[in-house]
């Protein structure tokens, strides 16, 4: 880990060129794309893994989701502590390399234990990725432009989900589920090399009014976070949003296969284009809205996030409840944009509610909450409920539908947290960075 502490030159200052700022943002987006693709491919091939390894819904949920989350969550805090103090560029490159190699190992695994260990390795690598990306971007874009910039960064989510659903689904259908992991592992290593060759570590906090040379301890950061009431609500809103949206999407490909008797390639072909078209569309629309001068007021942003999340919850319920594939597909085209709309703005709000030397840790805390909900509570809870509803006969379409219908309304809970954040968000942002 000694290389992480190396300095790389003062890029990303106030006078950084527009081209440099956008190049860095584009590379960070590619890192997030590979992160999501490597993670999302697992939900696409979930049913094939379950059948191949002879697992229940609860068993495959632990193997594919919980195993990654336990290490993602446990390593997120120490790796973010490193990112707040040392070279974020180096940490990011190491993290990408690790999770990409471990993704490849998933494809090379021969049994349950090997796949379990590889998923743990993916979780450790991914833990150092997003917090480093967020912190680097904040030193290239000023506070008023961060919601827009981090929304562009989050274009990686729909693009990665499309790669993990449509492209990986086609590969899995043609060559088996292991081949899908092998295809996704190599690009990450190449991106890590590009980051090391073309991006330098920016000067931390160079675009903020409040500056400090002190290195806050973990307890200092946690105490400050708890006193930022709006930050707590934004983190809970995005966390419950991950429980709701990404928790449902974890099982949607399997649900479609069981309910409508289609194969993994057909399920990926339904879901993948929605991620690509509507996910990118929702992210670009969000970026355009947040670039408007009126949206420098963070209260308007949290009201927007709460409203969109509440509205998108309704078609999510319909997509699970209906037995008609056409209606389910239409509902997914309306529901899936909602799970992308909030990601970039929520990242940006959290970064603007944290001082510069607490940003990676704030990001890690938000991701910890989101991934406990998304990768532990949602897959394990839905899997266990499906097994319970199925009884001795084993899980089927009906049992999975009943379990998902319990999860589907939680979008309303997420929306409530965004609305509550509006009460103190202006004062909290001024306290963190000195301006709104």
XYZ file of C-alpha atoms in Angstrom:
436
model
C 0.000 0.000 0.000
C 3.013 2.319 0.082
C 2.357 3.549 -3.444
C -0.967 5.000 -2.392
C 0.787 7.663 -0.389
C 2.859 8.871 -3.321
C 2.216 12.336 -4.624
C 1.544 12.891 -8.304
C 1.543 16.626 -8.929
C -1.027 19.384 -8.353
C -3.589 18.780 -11.081
C -7.216 19.810 -10.713
C -6.530 23.344 -9.432
C -8.932 26.239 -9.894
C -7.370 26.981 -13.290
C -7.672 23.447 -14.704
C -8.866 23.556 -18.311
C -12.414 22.608 -19.251
C -11.033 19.769 -21.371
C -9.076 18.371 -18.423
C -12.062 18.550 -16.085
C -14.287 16.667 -18.540
C -11.619 14.119 -19.402
C -11.238 13.224 -15.726
C -15.023 13.045 -15.353
C -15.266 10.733 -18.378
C -12.596 8.376 -17.008
C -14.279 8.309 -13.598
C -17.553 7.456 -15.361
C -15.852 4.554 -17.141
C -14.616 3.254 -13.776
C -18.175 3.370 -12.420
C -19.453 1.653 -15.579
C -17.130 -1.302 -15.089
C -18.000 -1.399 -11.385
C -21.736 -1.702 -12.093
C -21.282 -4.128 -15.016
C -19.147 -6.477 -12.917
C -21.749 -6.352 -10.172
C -24.899 -6.501 -12.300
C -23.875 -9.523 -14.373
C -24.490 -11.604 -11.268
C -28.220 -10.809 -11.199
C -28.468 -11.653 -14.903
C -27.067 -15.169 -14.467
C -28.561 -15.720 -10.999
C -30.963 -18.455 -12.092
C -28.261 -20.304 -14.042
C -25.948 -20.289 -11.004
C -28.777 -21.475 -8.749
C -29.626 -24.390 -11.039
C -25.982 -25.306 -11.707
C -25.032 -25.341 -8.025
C -28.412 -26.743 -6.833
C -29.239 -23.848 -4.478
C -32.405 -22.349 -3.002
C -33.306 -18.690 -3.570
C -31.917 -17.852 -0.124
C -28.744 -19.819 -0.783
C -27.959 -18.188 -4.120
C -28.737 -14.761 -2.630
C -26.089 -15.284 0.054
C -23.528 -16.570 -2.436
C -23.962 -13.815 -5.005
C -25.066 -10.756 -3.014
C -24.323 -11.020 0.693
C -20.808 -12.401 0.184
C -19.861 -9.326 -1.864
C -21.640 -6.906 0.455
C -19.992 -8.100 3.659
C -16.538 -7.262 2.329
C -17.671 -4.164 0.416
C -19.148 -2.763 3.609
C -16.341 -3.824 5.957
C -13.559 -2.522 3.681
C -15.341 0.669 2.620
C -14.521 2.618 5.790
C -10.754 1.854 6.012
C -10.216 2.359 2.268
C -12.086 5.678 2.406
C -9.929 6.722 5.364
C -6.942 6.124 3.065
C -8.613 8.052 0.230
C -9.177 11.090 2.491
C -5.453 11.204 3.372
C -3.390 9.770 0.536
C -3.293 9.490 -3.243
C -6.797 8.741 -4.495
C -5.684 8.100 -8.074
C -3.408 5.251 -7.010
C -6.021 3.748 -4.708
C -8.591 3.845 -7.505
C -6.283 2.082 -9.980
C -5.435 -0.640 -7.438
C -9.113 -1.119 -6.610
C -10.170 -1.447 -10.256
C -7.434 -3.986 -10.909
C -8.439 -6.060 -7.905
C -12.161 -6.222 -8.616
C -11.543 -6.922 -12.324
C -9.176 -9.814 -11.590
C -11.663 -11.210 -9.060
C -14.485 -10.926 -11.611
C -12.402 -13.061 -13.938
C -11.883 -15.539 -11.094
C -15.688 -15.816 -10.762
C -15.711 -17.122 -14.315
C -12.904 -19.570 -13.574
C -14.506 -20.918 -10.391
C -15.407 -24.608 -10.355
C -17.720 -24.733 -7.371
C -19.505 -22.967 -4.542
C -16.501 -22.146 -2.375
C -14.346 -20.798 -5.216
C -17.182 -18.550 -6.422
C -17.794 -17.373 -2.857
C -14.144 -16.378 -2.375
C -14.020 -14.612 -5.741
C -17.146 -12.580 -4.887
C -15.521 -11.557 -1.622
C -12.521 -10.311 -3.588
C -14.794 -8.304 -5.893
C -16.331 -6.657 -2.819
C -12.941 -5.639 -1.404
C -11.903 -4.075 -4.719
C -15.150 -2.223 -5.301
C -15.004 -0.701 -1.812
C -12.146 1.586 -2.853
C -13.673 2.695 -6.157
C -16.659 5.023 -5.863
C -15.490 7.052 -2.809
C -12.196 7.810 -4.585
C -14.007 8.791 -7.799
C -16.413 11.107 -5.980
C -13.648 12.843 -4.054
C -11.507 13.362 -7.172
C -14.424 14.829 -9.161
C -15.136 17.330 -6.378
C -11.651 18.791 -6.852
C -12.322 19.421 -10.545
C -15.832 20.911 -10.304
C -17.047 23.675 -7.934
C -19.940 23.091 -5.523
C -22.655 24.502 -7.788
C -21.576 22.211 -10.652
C -21.089 19.027 -8.624
C -24.707 17.794 -8.865
C -24.432 17.996 -12.656
C -20.922 16.484 -12.760
C -21.737 13.589 -10.467
C -24.913 12.903 -12.427
C -22.778 12.583 -15.574
C -20.485 10.300 -13.550
C -23.510 8.171 -12.719
C -24.188 7.532 -16.399
C -21.901 4.627 -15.625
C -24.780 2.959 -13.776
C -27.188 2.509 -16.739
C -24.384 1.769 -19.193
C -22.883 -0.780 -16.794
C -26.286 -2.327 -16.092
C -26.923 -2.655 -19.839
C -23.569 -4.359 -20.325
C -24.246 -6.638 -17.362
C -27.776 -7.487 -18.540
C -27.981 -7.439 -22.320
C -24.426 -8.207 -23.425
C -23.599 -10.550 -20.549
C -26.994 -12.237 -20.923
C -26.271 -12.981 -24.579
C -22.818 -14.355 -23.716
C -24.250 -16.477 -20.893
C -26.969 -17.880 -23.163
C -24.436 -18.797 -25.844
C -21.479 -19.978 -23.756
C -22.668 -20.410 -20.153
C -22.673 -18.163 -17.099
C -18.933 -18.426 -16.437
C -18.103 -16.914 -19.830
C -19.994 -13.730 -18.927
C -17.567 -13.051 -16.064
C -14.519 -13.743 -18.203
C -15.607 -11.190 -20.813
C -16.080 -8.454 -18.201
C -12.819 -8.901 -16.283
C -10.211 -7.698 -18.802
C -11.439 -4.111 -19.571
C -11.017 -3.054 -15.940
C -7.296 -3.858 -15.892
C -6.791 -1.785 -19.060
C -8.684 1.159 -17.534
C -6.528 1.013 -14.407
C -3.418 1.355 -16.579
C -4.968 4.324 -18.417
C -5.737 6.067 -15.107
C -2.154 5.659 -13.925
C -0.788 6.971 -17.239
C -3.046 10.003 -17.821
C -4.539 11.292 -14.543
C -2.728 13.033 -11.695
C -3.863 13.450 -8.112
C -5.696 16.799 -7.680
C -5.090 19.265 -4.863
C -7.614 18.387 -2.176
C -10.315 21.003 -1.439
C -8.969 23.515 -3.971
C -12.451 24.678 -5.050
C -13.989 25.184 -1.591
C -14.180 28.249 0.648
C -13.560 26.378 3.904
C -10.098 24.809 3.948
C -8.291 22.906 6.683
C -4.940 21.171 7.022
C -6.203 19.031 9.900
C -6.767 15.312 9.313
C -10.058 14.429 11.023
C -10.251 11.100 12.813
C -12.924 8.568 11.997
C -14.846 9.606 15.119
C -14.585 13.286 14.130
C -16.125 12.439 10.773
C -18.884 10.317 12.277
C -19.769 13.013 14.823
C -19.890 15.679 12.118
C -22.000 13.442 9.879
C -24.578 12.764 12.578
C -24.957 16.488 13.301
C -25.608 17.161 9.583
C -29.284 16.221 9.753
C -29.876 16.695 6.053
C -26.872 14.474 5.247
C -28.383 11.693 7.343
C -31.683 11.989 5.462
C -29.974 12.118 2.056
C -27.949 9.019 2.943
C -31.064 7.232 4.162
C -33.023 8.339 1.104
C -30.407 6.970 -1.268
C -29.929 3.873 0.896
C -33.607 2.997 1.001
C -33.766 3.903 -2.691
C -31.128 1.230 -3.322
C -33.141 -1.237 -1.219
C -36.206 -0.450 -3.311
C -34.915 -0.039 -6.843
C -31.772 -2.111 -7.037
C -33.215 -4.690 -4.659
C -36.070 -5.280 -7.091
C -33.717 -5.296 -10.073
C -31.583 -7.955 -8.388
C -34.371 -10.474 -8.991
C -36.184 -9.028 -12.030
C -34.308 -11.156 -14.640
C -35.010 -14.312 -12.607
C -38.631 -13.223 -12.067
C -39.157 -12.734 -15.809
C -37.597 -16.105 -16.633
C -39.783 -17.975 -14.152
C -43.020 -16.103 -14.766
C -42.997 -16.028 -18.559
C -40.905 -19.150 -19.299
C -38.138 -17.284 -21.155
C -34.393 -17.910 -21.153
C -31.584 -15.763 -19.737
C -30.845 -14.157 -23.108
C -34.481 -13.138 -23.614
C -34.742 -11.715 -20.096
C -31.540 -9.733 -20.634
C -32.872 -8.452 -23.958
C -35.961 -7.083 -22.183
C -34.195 -5.423 -19.286
C -30.899 -4.395 -20.911
C -32.263 -1.855 -23.427
C -34.352 -0.229 -20.696
C -31.241 0.305 -18.608
C -29.388 1.693 -21.607
C -32.060 3.979 -23.056
C -34.071 5.088 -20.022
C -31.178 4.950 -17.577
C -29.040 7.201 -19.754
C -32.064 9.355 -20.590
C -32.956 9.810 -16.921
C -29.341 10.627 -16.015
C -28.954 13.171 -18.844
C -32.302 14.758 -18.000
C -31.211 15.026 -14.378
C -27.909 16.605 -15.399
C -29.735 19.125 -17.626
C -32.178 20.048 -14.865
C -29.435 20.438 -12.268
C -27.413 22.655 -14.616
C -30.236 25.238 -14.474
C -29.369 28.290 -12.329
C -32.465 27.765 -10.179
C -31.169 24.371 -9.027
C -28.245 25.809 -7.127
C -30.724 25.705 -4.223
C -30.270 22.217 -2.712
C -33.836 22.242 -1.359
C -35.183 22.057 -4.895
C -32.948 19.070 -5.581
C -34.193 16.991 -2.649
C -37.828 17.855 -3.439
C -37.215 16.700 -7.016
C -35.638 13.435 -5.859
C -38.477 12.715 -3.451
C -41.161 13.397 -6.044
C -39.595 11.281 -8.782
C -38.950 8.366 -6.416
C -42.536 8.374 -5.128
C -44.007 8.461 -8.648
C -41.685 5.696 -9.942
C -42.727 3.400 -7.098
C -46.159 2.851 -8.655
C -45.077 1.222 -11.948
C -42.559 -0.841 -9.981
C -45.443 -2.397 -8.042
C -47.424 -2.978 -11.251
C -44.472 -4.695 -12.972
C -44.367 -7.310 -10.216
C -48.117 -7.662 -9.685
C -49.216 -8.197 -13.289
C -49.196 -11.533 -15.110
C -49.062 -9.853 -18.521
C -45.580 -9.603 -20.078
C -46.464 -6.570 -22.181
C -47.779 -4.618 -19.185
C -44.798 -5.736 -17.103
C -42.387 -4.538 -19.804
C -44.122 -1.157 -20.128
C -44.081 -0.767 -16.342
C -40.356 -1.539 -16.262
C -39.768 1.198 -18.858
C -41.406 3.627 -16.397
C -39.910 2.213 -13.200
C -36.250 1.708 -14.133
C -35.499 5.426 -14.872
C -36.438 6.169 -11.268
C -33.611 4.031 -9.897
C -31.073 6.150 -11.815
C -32.541 9.603 -11.314
C -31.408 9.961 -7.712
C -27.872 8.506 -7.816
C -25.834 11.469 -9.095
C -27.680 14.183 -7.152
C -27.532 12.131 -3.953
C -23.775 11.652 -4.357
C -23.342 15.388 -4.981
C -25.516 16.483 -2.065
C -23.529 14.234 0.248
C -20.215 15.630 -1.020
C -21.410 19.228 -0.573
C -22.469 18.423 2.990
C -18.946 17.235 3.891
C -15.678 19.186 4.324
C -12.984 18.243 1.773
C -11.107 15.842 4.077
C -14.290 13.994 4.993
C -15.679 13.479 1.486
C -14.467 9.965 0.749
C -15.660 8.890 4.197
C -19.088 10.497 3.687
C -19.311 8.658 0.382
C -18.302 5.405 2.093
C -20.932 5.860 4.810
C -23.623 6.473 2.191
C -22.475 3.435 0.227
C -22.351 1.345 3.404
C -26.012 2.144 4.103
C -27.006 1.589 0.468
C -25.150 -1.687 0.110
C -26.346 -3.154 3.394
C -29.870 -2.521 2.102
C -29.167 -3.436 -1.533
C -26.782 -6.373 -1.252
C -27.668 -7.882 2.133
C -31.213 -7.014 3.194
C -32.838 -7.053 -0.265
C -31.419 -10.228 -1.868
C -31.279 -12.258 1.337
C -34.668 -11.017 2.529
C -36.385 -11.604 -0.806
C -34.688 -14.981 -1.200
C -35.721 -16.165 2.258
C -39.276 -14.875 1.812
C -39.522 -16.638 -1.542
C -38.343 -19.896 0.026
C -40.867 -19.410 2.858
C -43.802 -18.735 0.539
C -42.832 -21.683 -1.680
C -42.709 -24.258 1.097
C -41.363 -27.767 0.518
C -42.038 -27.607 -3.221
C -39.177 -25.143 -3.731
C -39.124 -21.567 -5.061
C -41.125 -20.678 -8.150
C -42.614 -17.649 -9.911
C -45.494 -17.247 -7.442
C -43.277 -17.346 -4.349
C -40.841 -14.830 -5.843
C -43.717 -12.509 -6.837
C -45.069 -12.513 -3.270
C -41.644 -11.688 -1.861
C -41.017 -8.855 -4.343
C -44.439 -7.308 -3.659
C -43.369 -6.794 -0.044
C -40.280 -4.890 -1.214
C -41.864 -2.844 -4.029
C -43.607 -0.124 -1.905
C -40.421 0.896 -0.048
C -39.841 3.649 -2.628
C -42.338 5.761 -0.662
C -40.102 5.408 2.414
C -37.091 6.664 0.437
C -39.067 9.668 -0.837
C -39.955 10.679 2.727
C -36.280 11.023 3.680
C -35.600 13.372 0.752
C -38.491 15.608 1.776
C -37.238 15.709 5.377
C -33.722 16.680 4.215
C -35.054 19.978 2.839
C -35.580 21.316 6.359
C -31.883 21.929 7.144
C -29.917 21.334 3.949
C -29.064 24.995 3.244
C -27.607 25.593 6.701
C -25.796 22.247 6.695
C -24.136 22.931 3.318
C -22.931 26.369 4.438
C -21.452 24.783 7.538
C -19.550 22.175 5.501
C -18.108 24.161 2.580
C -18.896 27.828 3.328
C -21.418 28.471 0.540
C -24.484 27.077 -1.231
